[in-house]
Amino acid sequence: SLVLNGYYNTDSTGLIDLSLDFNRFQIAALDPFASPIAENLRGLLNGSININGPITKPKIDGRLNIPKAAMTISFLQTDYNLVGDPVITINNSEIAFPELNLRDTRFGTAGVLSGKVKHDNFKDFDIDLKIDAKELLVLNTKSEAEDAYYGTAYASGVISVKGPPNKVKVKAVVE
């Protein structure tokens, strides 16, 4: 469920004070918001996000638990389960992922994802992620005319994924 409490002043102050409380919320509903980075979101969401201040630049602060969550990383077409009861934090400028344990759904390979996705009020996304992997499935794409890369790849080592979703740079120090 999702419970929304608060107010929005429609007068010239344009102040907002909202609290979004999630309790076993189906994260599939968030697919449209995650689409630059992830798709096929599955699982549950628990926690809260507080939004307050002027509507033109509100303060955002949230902490969310995502037990039994899974997703497909759009530009890699790799599908992962998140192991355990991972936590993400959200604020005005970033969505942070502190050490999420990943397991790919195709072969069961594992890794640890950490980092953040920077944004400007949920626009102009910029990815800054690190994956520590041990034979993790990291690419699972088919050949498309506009793709610069495609195929199936596994990696052991450290992989960094940086940049805007349409110009992602992947740097890998892997075996």
Short mmCIF file of C-alpha atoms in Angstrom, two decimals:
data_model
loop_
_atom_site.label_atom_id
_atom_site.label_comp_id
_atom_site.label_asym_id
_atom_site.label_seq_id
_atom_site.Cartn_x
_atom_site.Cartn_y
_atom_site.Cartn_z
CA SER A 1 0.00 0.00 0.00
CA LEU A 2 0.94 3.62 -0.42
CA VAL A 3 -0.29 6.27 2.03
CA LEU A 4 0.17 9.91 1.12
CA ASN A 5 -0.21 12.54 3.86
CA GLY A 6 0.38 16.26 3.70
CA TYR A 7 -0.51 19.41 1.87
CA TYR A 8 0.33 21.62 -1.09
CA ASN A 9 -0.35 25.38 -0.94
CA THR A 10 -1.55 26.57 -4.31
CA ASP A 11 -0.98 30.20 -3.36
CA SER A 12 2.13 32.18 -4.34
CA THR A 13 4.27 30.40 -1.71
CA GLY A 14 3.79 27.04 -3.46
CA LEU A 15 4.87 25.16 -0.35
CA ILE A 16 4.59 21.41 -0.16
CA ASP A 17 4.82 19.06 2.81
CA LEU A 18 4.20 15.43 1.91
CA SER A 19 4.98 12.08 3.44
CA LEU A 20 4.78 8.96 1.29
CA ASP A 21 4.65 5.78 3.36
CA PHE A 22 5.14 2.46 1.59
CA ASN A 23 4.04 -0.85 3.11
CA ARG A 24 4.49 -3.90 0.89
CA PHE A 25 4.06 -1.65 -2.15
CA GLN A 26 4.50 -3.47 -5.48
CA ILE A 27 7.52 -1.80 -7.08
CA ALA A 28 6.35 -2.70 -10.59
CA ALA A 29 4.30 0.50 -10.38
CA LEU A 30 7.58 2.46 -10.41
CA ASP A 31 8.72 1.11 -13.80
CA PRO A 32 7.99 4.41 -15.63
CA PHE A 33 10.24 6.34 -13.23
CA ALA A 34 13.11 3.85 -13.38
CA SER A 35 12.99 3.41 -17.16
CA PRO A 36 16.17 5.31 -18.01
CA ILE A 37 18.15 2.82 -15.93
CA ALA A 38 16.07 -0.23 -14.99
CA GLU A 39 12.92 -2.00 -16.15
CA ASN A 40 10.82 -5.02 -15.24
CA LEU A 41 10.87 -4.04 -11.56
CA ARG A 42 9.55 -6.74 -9.24
CA GLY A 43 9.18 -7.11 -5.49
CA LEU A 44 8.06 -5.06 -2.53
CA LEU A 45 8.87 -1.64 -1.14
CA ASN A 46 8.73 -0.57 2.52
CA GLY A 47 9.72 2.78 4.01
CA SER A 48 9.02 6.46 3.55
CA ILE A 49 9.89 9.52 1.50
CA ASN A 50 9.37 13.04 2.83
CA ILE A 51 9.03 15.99 0.45
CA ASN A 52 8.83 19.54 1.79
CA GLY A 53 9.60 23.13 0.87
CA PRO A 54 8.90 25.20 -2.23
CA ILE A 55 7.36 23.14 -5.05
CA THR A 56 10.00 24.48 -7.46
CA LYS A 57 12.83 22.93 -5.41
CA PRO A 58 11.52 20.75 -2.58
CA LYS A 59 13.70 18.91 -0.10
CA ILE A 60 13.42 15.15 -0.63
CA ASP A 61 14.53 12.62 1.97
CA GLY A 62 13.73 8.93 1.96
CA ARG A 63 14.85 5.51 3.08
CA LEU A 64 13.38 2.44 1.45
CA ASN A 65 13.75 -1.29 2.07
CA ILE A 66 13.24 -3.46 -1.00
CA PRO A 67 12.95 -7.10 0.11
CA LYS A 68 12.61 -9.74 -2.59
CA ALA A 69 13.25 -7.16 -5.29
CA ALA A 70 14.40 -7.84 -8.84
CA MET A 71 15.01 -5.78 -11.97
CA THR A 72 16.50 -5.74 -15.44
CA ILE A 73 19.32 -3.25 -16.08
CA SER A 74 18.08 -1.64 -19.29
CA PHE A 75 21.29 -0.97 -21.21
CA LEU A 76 22.84 -4.37 -20.29
CA GLN A 77 19.65 -6.46 -20.44
CA THR A 78 20.80 -8.39 -17.39
CA ASP A 79 18.16 -9.45 -14.89
CA TYR A 80 19.06 -9.54 -11.18
CA ASN A 81 17.48 -10.50 -7.88
CA LEU A 82 18.53 -8.42 -4.88
CA VAL A 83 19.50 -10.74 -2.03
CA GLY A 84 18.42 -10.08 1.56
CA ASP A 85 16.66 -6.91 2.67
CA PRO A 86 18.48 -4.14 0.77
CA VAL A 87 18.09 -0.44 1.55
CA ILE A 88 18.24 2.52 -0.80
CA THR A 89 18.21 6.19 0.12
CA ILE A 90 16.75 9.05 -1.91
CA ASN A 91 17.33 12.79 -1.69
CA ASN A 92 17.16 15.90 -3.89
CA SER A 93 20.14 14.93 -5.97
CA GLU A 94 20.67 11.18 -5.80
CA ILE A 95 19.39 7.69 -5.27
CA ALA A 96 22.05 5.79 -3.32
CA PHE A 97 22.66 2.05 -3.33
CA PRO A 98 24.91 1.01 -0.43
CA GLU A 99 26.15 -2.53 -1.14
CA LEU A 100 23.29 -4.38 -2.78
CA ASN A 101 23.97 -8.09 -3.21
CA LEU A 102 22.99 -9.18 -6.73
CA ARG A 103 22.27 -12.59 -8.19
CA ASP A 104 21.52 -12.90 -11.90
CA THR A 105 18.28 -14.74 -12.63
CA ARG A 106 19.60 -16.64 -15.64
CA PHE A 107 22.68 -18.43 -14.25
CA GLY A 108 22.78 -17.49 -10.55
CA THR A 109 26.09 -15.61 -10.73
CA ALA A 110 26.69 -13.04 -7.97
CA GLY A 111 28.12 -9.60 -7.30
CA VAL A 112 27.79 -6.51 -5.12
CA LEU A 113 26.43 -3.21 -6.48
CA SER A 114 27.16 0.11 -4.79
CA GLY A 115 27.01 3.73 -5.80
CA LYS A 116 24.39 6.25 -6.79
CA VAL A 117 22.31 7.64 -9.57
CA LYS A 118 22.50 11.42 -9.52
CA HIS A 119 19.58 13.49 -10.77
CA ASP A 120 18.15 16.97 -10.85
CA ASN A 121 14.69 16.57 -9.31
CA PHE A 122 14.34 13.22 -11.12
CA LYS A 123 15.50 14.60 -14.47
CA ASP A 124 18.93 14.54 -16.13
CA PHE A 125 20.05 11.25 -14.61
CA ASP A 126 23.76 10.48 -14.24
CA ILE A 127 24.86 6.99 -13.24
CA ASP A 128 27.82 6.37 -10.92
CA LEU A 129 27.83 2.70 -9.95
CA LYS A 130 30.45 0.12 -9.01
CA ILE A 131 29.99 -3.63 -9.22
CA ASP A 132 32.33 -6.06 -7.46
CA ALA A 133 31.87 -9.30 -9.34
CA LYS A 134 32.95 -12.90 -9.36
CA GLU A 135 31.93 -14.41 -12.69
CA LEU A 136 28.81 -12.22 -12.77
CA LEU A 137 26.63 -12.07 -15.90
CA VAL A 138 27.16 -8.42 -16.94
CA LEU A 139 25.84 -8.30 -20.51
CA ASN A 140 22.97 -10.16 -22.13
CA THR A 141 21.98 -8.24 -25.27
CA LYS A 142 21.04 -9.20 -28.81
CA SER A 143 22.41 -7.51 -31.93
CA GLU A 144 20.47 -4.36 -32.85
CA ALA A 145 21.47 -1.94 -35.61
CA GLU A 146 22.05 1.03 -33.28
CA ASP A 147 23.88 -0.86 -30.51
CA ALA A 148 27.59 -0.24 -29.98
CA TYR A 149 27.87 -3.55 -28.10
CA TYR A 150 25.97 -6.80 -27.80
CA GLY A 151 26.36 -10.39 -26.66
CA THR A 152 26.70 -12.33 -23.43
CA ALA A 153 29.56 -11.54 -21.05
CA TYR A 154 30.66 -12.52 -17.55
CA ALA A 155 33.15 -10.67 -15.38
CA SER A 156 35.21 -11.08 -12.25
CA GLY A 157 36.69 -7.91 -10.80
CA VAL A 158 35.54 -4.31 -10.49
CA ILE A 159 33.22 -2.75 -13.03
CA SER A 160 32.27 0.93 -13.02
CA VAL A 161 29.24 2.23 -14.87
CA LYS A 162 29.18 6.01 -15.30
CA GLY A 163 27.43 8.68 -17.26
CA PRO A 164 23.96 9.59 -18.49
CA PRO A 165 21.78 6.64 -19.54
CA ASN A 166 22.15 7.42 -23.24
CA LYS A 167 25.98 7.69 -23.03
CA VAL A 168 26.98 5.19 -20.36
CA LYS A 169 30.67 4.39 -20.05
CA VAL A 170 31.58 1.02 -18.64
CA LYS A 171 35.10 0.55 -17.31
CA ALA A 172 36.14 -2.86 -16.15
CA VAL A 173 39.22 -4.19 -14.40
CA VAL A 174 38.34 -7.83 -14.75
CA GLU A 175 39.71 -11.30 -15.32
#
